[in-house]
Structure formats: structure tokens, C-alpha cells
Amino acid sequence: MKISRRKVVVLGMSAVSASLLPLNLLAQADGQSAEDIVKEFTGGANIGSGDIMLTTPEIAENGNTVPISVESKKAIAIKILALGNPGPDVVTFKFGPLSATRSASTRIRLRKTQDVLAIAKLEDGSFIQDIQKVKVTIGGCGG
Amino acid sequence: MAKGVKPRVKVPKQASVGEAITIKTLISHKMETGLRKDADGNKIPQSIIHRFTCDFNGNNVVDFDLKAGISVNPYFQFEAVVPESGEFKFTWYDDDGSVYEKTKKITVS
């Protein structure tokens, strides 16, 4: 088969678009931006500050397990976001009628040095937040 | 069912009415993020525990939505009040459809 110059150009372009395609899909799969997640959680309401305490280590040597705890006395739900992670949404704590202090501790993954954000939804429907910077020596998340 | 998944829960055996008791839970699970690649460069699909709940005599204590940002072997600590003697029920929901359950009794005086 004789390949004309025009065909070469077309082939080249389709190869480029084919290689771009998975990238676009990946960007979608990697998900929402932190703002979208916050918006979805708060419904666009203003976020104030107040009685919410997010406790993180100042320096995390291993980003694979970073212990965090959060407490907010009147919260019905608290969302934790790691703003520098490929998927910023980490966990949502929802507190039922039998939970005592509205506090929870867990261990999270952090890819790099970044801010960790906690947003609490209070019983009266308002939102408050706390933000802490964590320095990460070795990142988690794999890849 | 994923292999080697073992839930562990620590609840005090006794408590007084209205006391805030601390509950610690741990489940062994690899929490595959979906970002890692295997030796051939293929993506390893995400496989995590995406939800954890704790109920006491049918009333909800906590309900957590987990994402891939939670570490291997998800650990949680939280507090509950118990109005009467009864049973805590802990449930973990895996991405592969498995559900892991564990119950713990508590006596309230």
C-alpha cells in the first residue's frame, strides 16, 4: 500500500488523539476537585469557624498512615479532605443519636506535604471548618 | 470475599448509664487505592471498604463513608453512650460486595 503524505498526517493525528483519550478519562475518573466535594457537602453554604478541632501530626514521616482526629461538639457530620491527594475526599463521619462526644480518630493516606481540611455540619445546619498543614516525608497513595 | 479480612473491636464489658465509652475498631484490609500499578504497568483496580457503621440495639451510633484516602487496615476510634445493656453491631461494607460483621455485648449498670 502506498502511503501518501496526507495519510501520514491523518494517521499521526489519530494516534495523538487516541493517546490523549485515556488521559481525559483518567482525569474524570480521578474525580472531583476539592471545591466540588465541598460544594456537594455544604450545598454552597458559607463555612465559618468555631468549635471544631482537627488534630494532625505536624510532621508525618510515613504518608501511608497519618493519624488524625477531629472533634466538634454539635456536629452531625464531619468531612475530611486531603487537599493534595489525587482524590481529595477521604472520609465522612456521620454521627447518630447514640454517639457521645462527636469525635472520631482514624488513619489516612497523604501523598505529599499538604493541608488537611475538616468541615463539620452542625445540628442547626451551619458549617464550620478547621485546616491543618501536615508535612509528609514519604508520600502514601502508591503510584 | 477478600482474603484475610479480620475485623477486631474493642468495647468495654461494663459501663454505667449515660457514660461515654470509647470504641476502637480495626479491620485488616489492603484498601487498594486504584492508583497503583502492578509489575506489568497495569492499574490495579480500586478495592476498598467504602462504608463502616456501628449500631447499638438497632439505633445508629456512627456511619462512616470511606474513600481511598483511608489507610491500609482501617482503624476508627469514637465514643458512644449506652442507655441500657445490649449489643453493639459493627458492619463493614467491601467494594466487592462482601459485608463483614462483628457484635459485642455490653452490660450497663
Short mmCIF file of C-alpha atoms in Angstrom, two decimals:
data_model
loop_
_atom_site.label_atom_id
_atom_site.label_comp_id
_atom_site.label_asym_id
_atom_site.label_seq_id
_atom_site.Cartn_x
_atom_site.Cartn_y
_atom_site.Cartn_z
CA MET A 1 0.00 0.00 0.00
CA LYS A 2 1.26 3.36 -0.93
CA ILE A 3 1.09 5.84 1.91
CA SER A 4 0.54 9.40 0.80
CA ARG A 5 1.72 12.36 2.78
CA ARG A 6 -1.87 13.24 3.64
CA LYS A 7 -2.46 9.77 5.06
CA VAL A 8 0.60 10.05 7.24
CA VAL A 9 -0.68 13.28 8.71
CA VAL A 10 -4.12 11.80 9.38
CA LEU A 11 -2.61 8.71 10.94
CA GLY A 12 -0.41 10.80 13.13
CA MET A 13 -3.31 12.89 14.31
CA SER A 14 -5.48 9.91 15.14
CA ALA A 15 -2.60 8.37 17.07
CA VAL A 16 -2.27 11.54 19.09
CA SER A 17 -5.98 11.75 19.84
CA ALA A 18 -6.05 8.06 20.75
CA SER A 19 -3.27 8.58 23.24
CA LEU A 20 -4.99 11.64 24.65
CA LEU A 21 -8.28 9.86 25.14
CA PRO A 22 -7.31 7.68 28.12
CA LEU A 23 -5.76 10.69 29.76
CA ASN A 24 -9.05 12.56 29.60
CA LEU A 25 -10.89 9.58 31.00
CA LEU A 26 -8.36 9.33 33.78
CA ALA A 27 -8.86 12.95 34.71
CA GLN A 28 -12.54 12.24 35.10
CA ALA A 29 -12.00 9.03 36.99
CA ASP A 30 -9.67 10.74 39.38
CA GLY A 31 -12.72 12.62 40.30
CA GLN A 32 -13.98 15.84 41.59
CA SER A 33 -11.89 18.74 42.70
CA ALA A 34 -11.84 19.65 46.36
CA GLU A 35 -14.17 22.60 45.68
CA ASP A 36 -16.76 20.35 44.08
CA ILE A 37 -16.67 17.99 47.04
CA VAL A 38 -17.03 20.84 49.50
CA LYS A 39 -19.90 22.29 47.48
CA GLU A 40 -21.67 18.97 47.36
CA PHE A 41 -21.33 18.61 51.13
CA THR A 42 -22.33 22.13 52.10
CA GLY A 43 -24.73 22.89 49.25
CA GLY A 44 -22.88 26.15 48.67
CA ALA A 45 -23.47 27.46 52.20
CA ASN A 46 -20.93 29.70 53.88
CA ILE A 47 -18.38 27.97 56.05
CA GLY A 48 -17.46 29.71 59.26
CA SER A 49 -15.04 28.86 62.00
CA GLY A 50 -15.87 27.79 65.51
CA ASP A 51 -15.96 24.79 67.73
CA ILE A 52 -14.10 22.27 65.60
CA MET A 53 -10.72 20.77 66.38
CA LEU A 54 -8.73 18.84 63.83
CA THR A 55 -5.66 17.19 65.30
CA THR A 56 -2.91 16.07 62.96
CA PRO A 57 0.79 15.46 63.42
CA GLU A 58 2.91 18.41 62.34
CA ILE A 59 5.29 16.10 60.53
CA ALA A 60 4.24 12.72 59.19
CA GLU A 61 7.19 10.50 58.44
CA ASN A 62 5.11 7.99 56.56
CA GLY A 63 2.31 9.30 54.35
CA ASN A 64 0.72 5.87 54.23
CA THR A 65 -0.68 6.12 57.72
CA VAL A 66 -1.17 9.53 59.22
CA PRO A 67 -3.18 9.50 62.44
CA ILE A 68 -5.81 12.23 62.60
CA SER A 69 -8.64 13.00 64.95
CA VAL A 70 -11.42 15.50 64.78
CA GLU A 71 -13.91 16.78 67.32
CA SER A 72 -16.82 19.18 67.09
CA LYS A 73 -19.39 19.09 69.88
CA LYS A 74 -22.53 19.88 67.88
CA ALA A 75 -21.63 18.17 64.62
CA ILE A 76 -23.91 15.71 62.90
CA ALA A 77 -21.38 15.02 60.16
CA ILE A 78 -17.73 15.82 59.61
CA LYS A 79 -15.97 15.54 56.27
CA ILE A 80 -12.20 15.20 55.97
CA LEU A 81 -10.43 16.34 52.81
CA ALA A 82 -6.77 15.96 51.93
CA LEU A 83 -6.29 18.82 49.51
CA GLY A 84 -3.10 17.49 47.93
CA ASN A 85 -4.27 13.93 47.28
CA PRO A 86 -5.28 12.60 43.85
CA GLY A 87 -8.71 12.02 45.38
CA PRO A 88 -9.19 14.76 47.99
CA ASP A 89 -12.29 13.18 49.55
CA VAL A 90 -11.03 10.99 52.41
CA VAL A 91 -13.85 10.19 54.77
CA THR A 92 -17.21 11.41 56.06
CA PHE A 93 -18.05 10.75 59.68
CA LYS A 94 -21.79 10.76 60.35
CA PHE A 95 -22.87 10.71 63.96
CA GLY A 96 -26.07 9.02 65.06
CA PRO A 97 -28.21 9.59 68.15
CA LEU A 98 -26.12 7.31 70.35
CA SER A 99 -22.72 8.84 69.66
CA ALA A 100 -21.32 10.59 72.71
CA THR A 101 -18.74 13.28 72.00
CA ARG A 102 -18.85 13.98 68.31
CA SER A 103 -15.27 12.90 67.78
CA ALA A 104 -13.53 10.31 65.66
CA SER A 105 -9.98 9.18 65.01
CA THR A 106 -8.61 7.31 62.07
CA ARG A 107 -5.52 6.95 59.91
CA ILE A 108 -5.32 8.45 56.46
CA ARG A 109 -3.03 8.47 53.44
CA LEU A 110 -1.30 11.66 52.33
CA ARG A 111 0.59 11.82 49.06
CA LYS A 112 2.72 14.87 49.90
CA THR A 113 3.01 17.81 52.24
CA GLN A 114 -0.41 19.43 52.18
CA ASP A 115 -3.35 20.90 54.05
CA VAL A 116 -5.95 18.67 55.64
CA LEU A 117 -9.39 20.20 55.87
CA ALA A 118 -12.22 19.21 58.20
CA ILE A 119 -15.72 20.57 57.63
CA ALA A 120 -18.42 19.94 60.19
CA LYS A 121 -22.14 20.17 59.59
CA LEU A 122 -23.81 21.30 62.80
CA GLU A 123 -27.23 20.47 64.21
CA ASP A 124 -28.55 23.90 63.20
CA GLY A 125 -27.49 23.33 59.58
CA SER A 126 -24.49 25.64 59.54
CA PHE A 127 -20.97 24.64 58.61
CA ILE A 128 -17.62 25.23 60.27
CA GLN A 129 -14.13 24.21 59.28
CA ASP A 130 -10.61 23.72 60.54
CA ILE A 131 -7.48 23.31 58.47
CA GLN A 132 -4.09 21.87 59.41
CA LYS A 133 -0.89 21.61 57.44
CA VAL A 134 0.91 18.27 57.54
CA LYS A 135 4.47 17.84 56.37
CA VAL A 136 4.93 14.46 54.76
CA THR A 137 8.38 12.92 54.45
CA ILE A 138 7.46 9.83 52.41
CA GLY A 139 4.19 10.01 50.47
CA GLY A 140 1.44 7.42 50.52
CA CYS A 141 -1.14 6.56 47.85
CA GLY A 142 1.28 4.42 45.79
CA GLY A 143 1.87 5.08 42.08
CA MET B 1 -14.86 -12.34 49.82
CA ALA B 2 -11.45 -10.79 50.00
CA LYS B 3 -8.88 -12.93 51.73
CA GLY B 4 -7.50 -12.33 55.17
CA VAL B 5 -10.09 -9.81 56.30
CA LYS B 6 -10.44 -9.91 60.05
CA PRO B 7 -12.46 -7.35 61.99
CA ARG B 8 -11.40 -6.51 65.52
CA VAL B 9 -13.31 -4.40 68.01
CA LYS B 10 -12.55 -3.18 71.49
CA VAL B 11 -15.53 -2.30 73.66
CA PRO B 12 -15.58 -2.17 77.47
CA LYS B 13 -17.58 -5.03 79.02
CA GLN B 14 -19.34 -2.83 81.53
CA ALA B 15 -20.47 0.77 81.71
CA SER B 16 -22.81 2.98 83.66
CA VAL B 17 -25.88 4.63 82.15
CA GLY B 18 -25.10 7.73 80.12
CA GLU B 19 -21.36 7.18 80.29
CA ALA B 20 -19.37 7.94 77.17
CA ILE B 21 -17.49 4.80 76.25
CA THR B 22 -14.64 4.64 73.80
CA ILE B 23 -14.83 2.12 71.00
CA LYS B 24 -11.88 1.13 68.86
CA THR B 25 -12.20 -0.85 65.67
CA LEU B 26 -9.67 -2.28 63.28
CA ILE B 27 -10.19 -4.41 60.20
CA SER B 28 -7.38 -5.95 58.22
CA HIS B 29 -7.88 -4.90 54.63
CA LYS B 30 -5.43 -3.85 51.94
CA MET B 31 -7.52 -0.81 50.84
CA GLU B 32 -6.25 -0.85 47.24
CA THR B 33 -6.43 2.75 46.02
CA GLY B 34 -6.82 2.11 42.30
CA LEU B 35 -3.76 4.27 41.65
CA ARG B 36 -1.06 1.63 41.98
CA LYS B 37 0.31 -0.34 39.07
CA ASP B 38 1.45 -3.94 39.02
CA ALA B 39 4.77 -5.18 37.64
CA ASP B 40 3.43 -5.06 34.05
CA GLY B 41 2.26 -1.48 34.34
CA ASN B 42 -1.43 -2.33 34.54
CA LYS B 43 -3.55 -0.45 37.01
CA ILE B 44 -4.67 -2.45 40.00
CA PRO B 45 -8.41 -1.73 40.33
CA GLN B 46 -9.69 0.01 43.43
CA SER B 47 -10.82 -2.32 46.17
CA ILE B 48 -11.60 -0.70 49.48
CA ILE B 49 -14.02 -0.83 52.34
CA HIS B 50 -16.35 2.02 51.49
CA ARG B 51 -18.62 2.14 54.50
CA PHE B 52 -18.49 1.35 58.19
CA THR B 53 -21.41 1.52 60.58
CA CYS B 54 -21.94 0.91 64.27
CA ASP B 55 -25.37 0.33 65.78
CA PHE B 56 -26.48 -0.34 69.33
CA ASN B 57 -29.73 -2.29 69.80
CA GLY B 58 -30.82 -1.08 66.37
CA ASN B 59 -30.00 2.60 66.98
CA ASN B 60 -27.28 4.19 64.94
CA VAL B 61 -24.09 5.28 66.65
CA VAL B 62 -21.89 6.23 63.72
CA ASP B 63 -21.91 5.83 59.96
CA PHE B 64 -18.67 6.50 58.12
CA ASP B 65 -18.20 6.85 54.35
CA LEU B 66 -14.68 5.85 53.42
CA LYS B 67 -12.73 6.72 50.31
CA ALA B 68 -9.36 5.55 49.01
CA GLY B 69 -7.61 8.08 51.24
CA ILE B 70 -8.08 5.84 54.26
CA SER B 71 -5.01 3.85 55.21
CA VAL B 72 -4.47 0.11 54.97
CA ASN B 73 -6.26 -1.75 57.79
CA PRO B 74 -8.86 0.95 58.52
CA TYR B 75 -8.83 1.97 62.16
CA PHE B 76 -11.51 4.03 63.88
CA GLN B 77 -11.98 5.33 67.35
CA PHE B 78 -15.17 7.02 68.51
CA GLU B 79 -17.39 7.38 71.54
CA ALA B 80 -20.89 6.15 72.29
CA VAL B 81 -23.44 6.46 75.06
CA VAL B 82 -25.36 3.38 76.09
CA PRO B 83 -28.82 3.76 77.65
CA GLU B 84 -29.21 0.07 78.54
CA SER B 85 -27.49 -3.29 78.32
CA GLY B 86 -27.34 -4.65 74.85
CA GLU B 87 -25.30 -5.40 71.85
CA PHE B 88 -23.15 -3.34 69.53
CA LYS B 89 -23.21 -4.36 65.91
CA PHE B 90 -20.33 -3.33 63.67
CA THR B 91 -20.59 -3.65 59.91
CA TRP B 92 -18.01 -3.09 57.20
CA TYR B 93 -19.01 -2.93 53.51
CA ASP B 94 -16.42 -4.02 50.98
CA ASP B 95 -16.27 -2.83 47.34
CA ASP B 96 -16.50 -6.45 46.20
CA GLY B 97 -19.90 -6.76 47.86
CA SER B 98 -18.76 -8.59 50.97
CA VAL B 99 -20.11 -7.46 54.31
CA TYR B 100 -18.15 -8.14 57.47
CA GLU B 101 -19.95 -8.10 60.79
CA LYS B 102 -18.98 -8.26 64.40
CA THR B 103 -21.05 -7.95 67.55
CA LYS B 104 -20.08 -7.09 71.12
CA LYS B 105 -22.21 -7.26 74.25
CA ILE B 106 -22.08 -4.67 76.97
CA THR B 107 -23.63 -4.69 80.45
CA VAL B 108 -24.92 -1.39 81.72
CA SER B 109 -25.48 -0.92 85.43
#
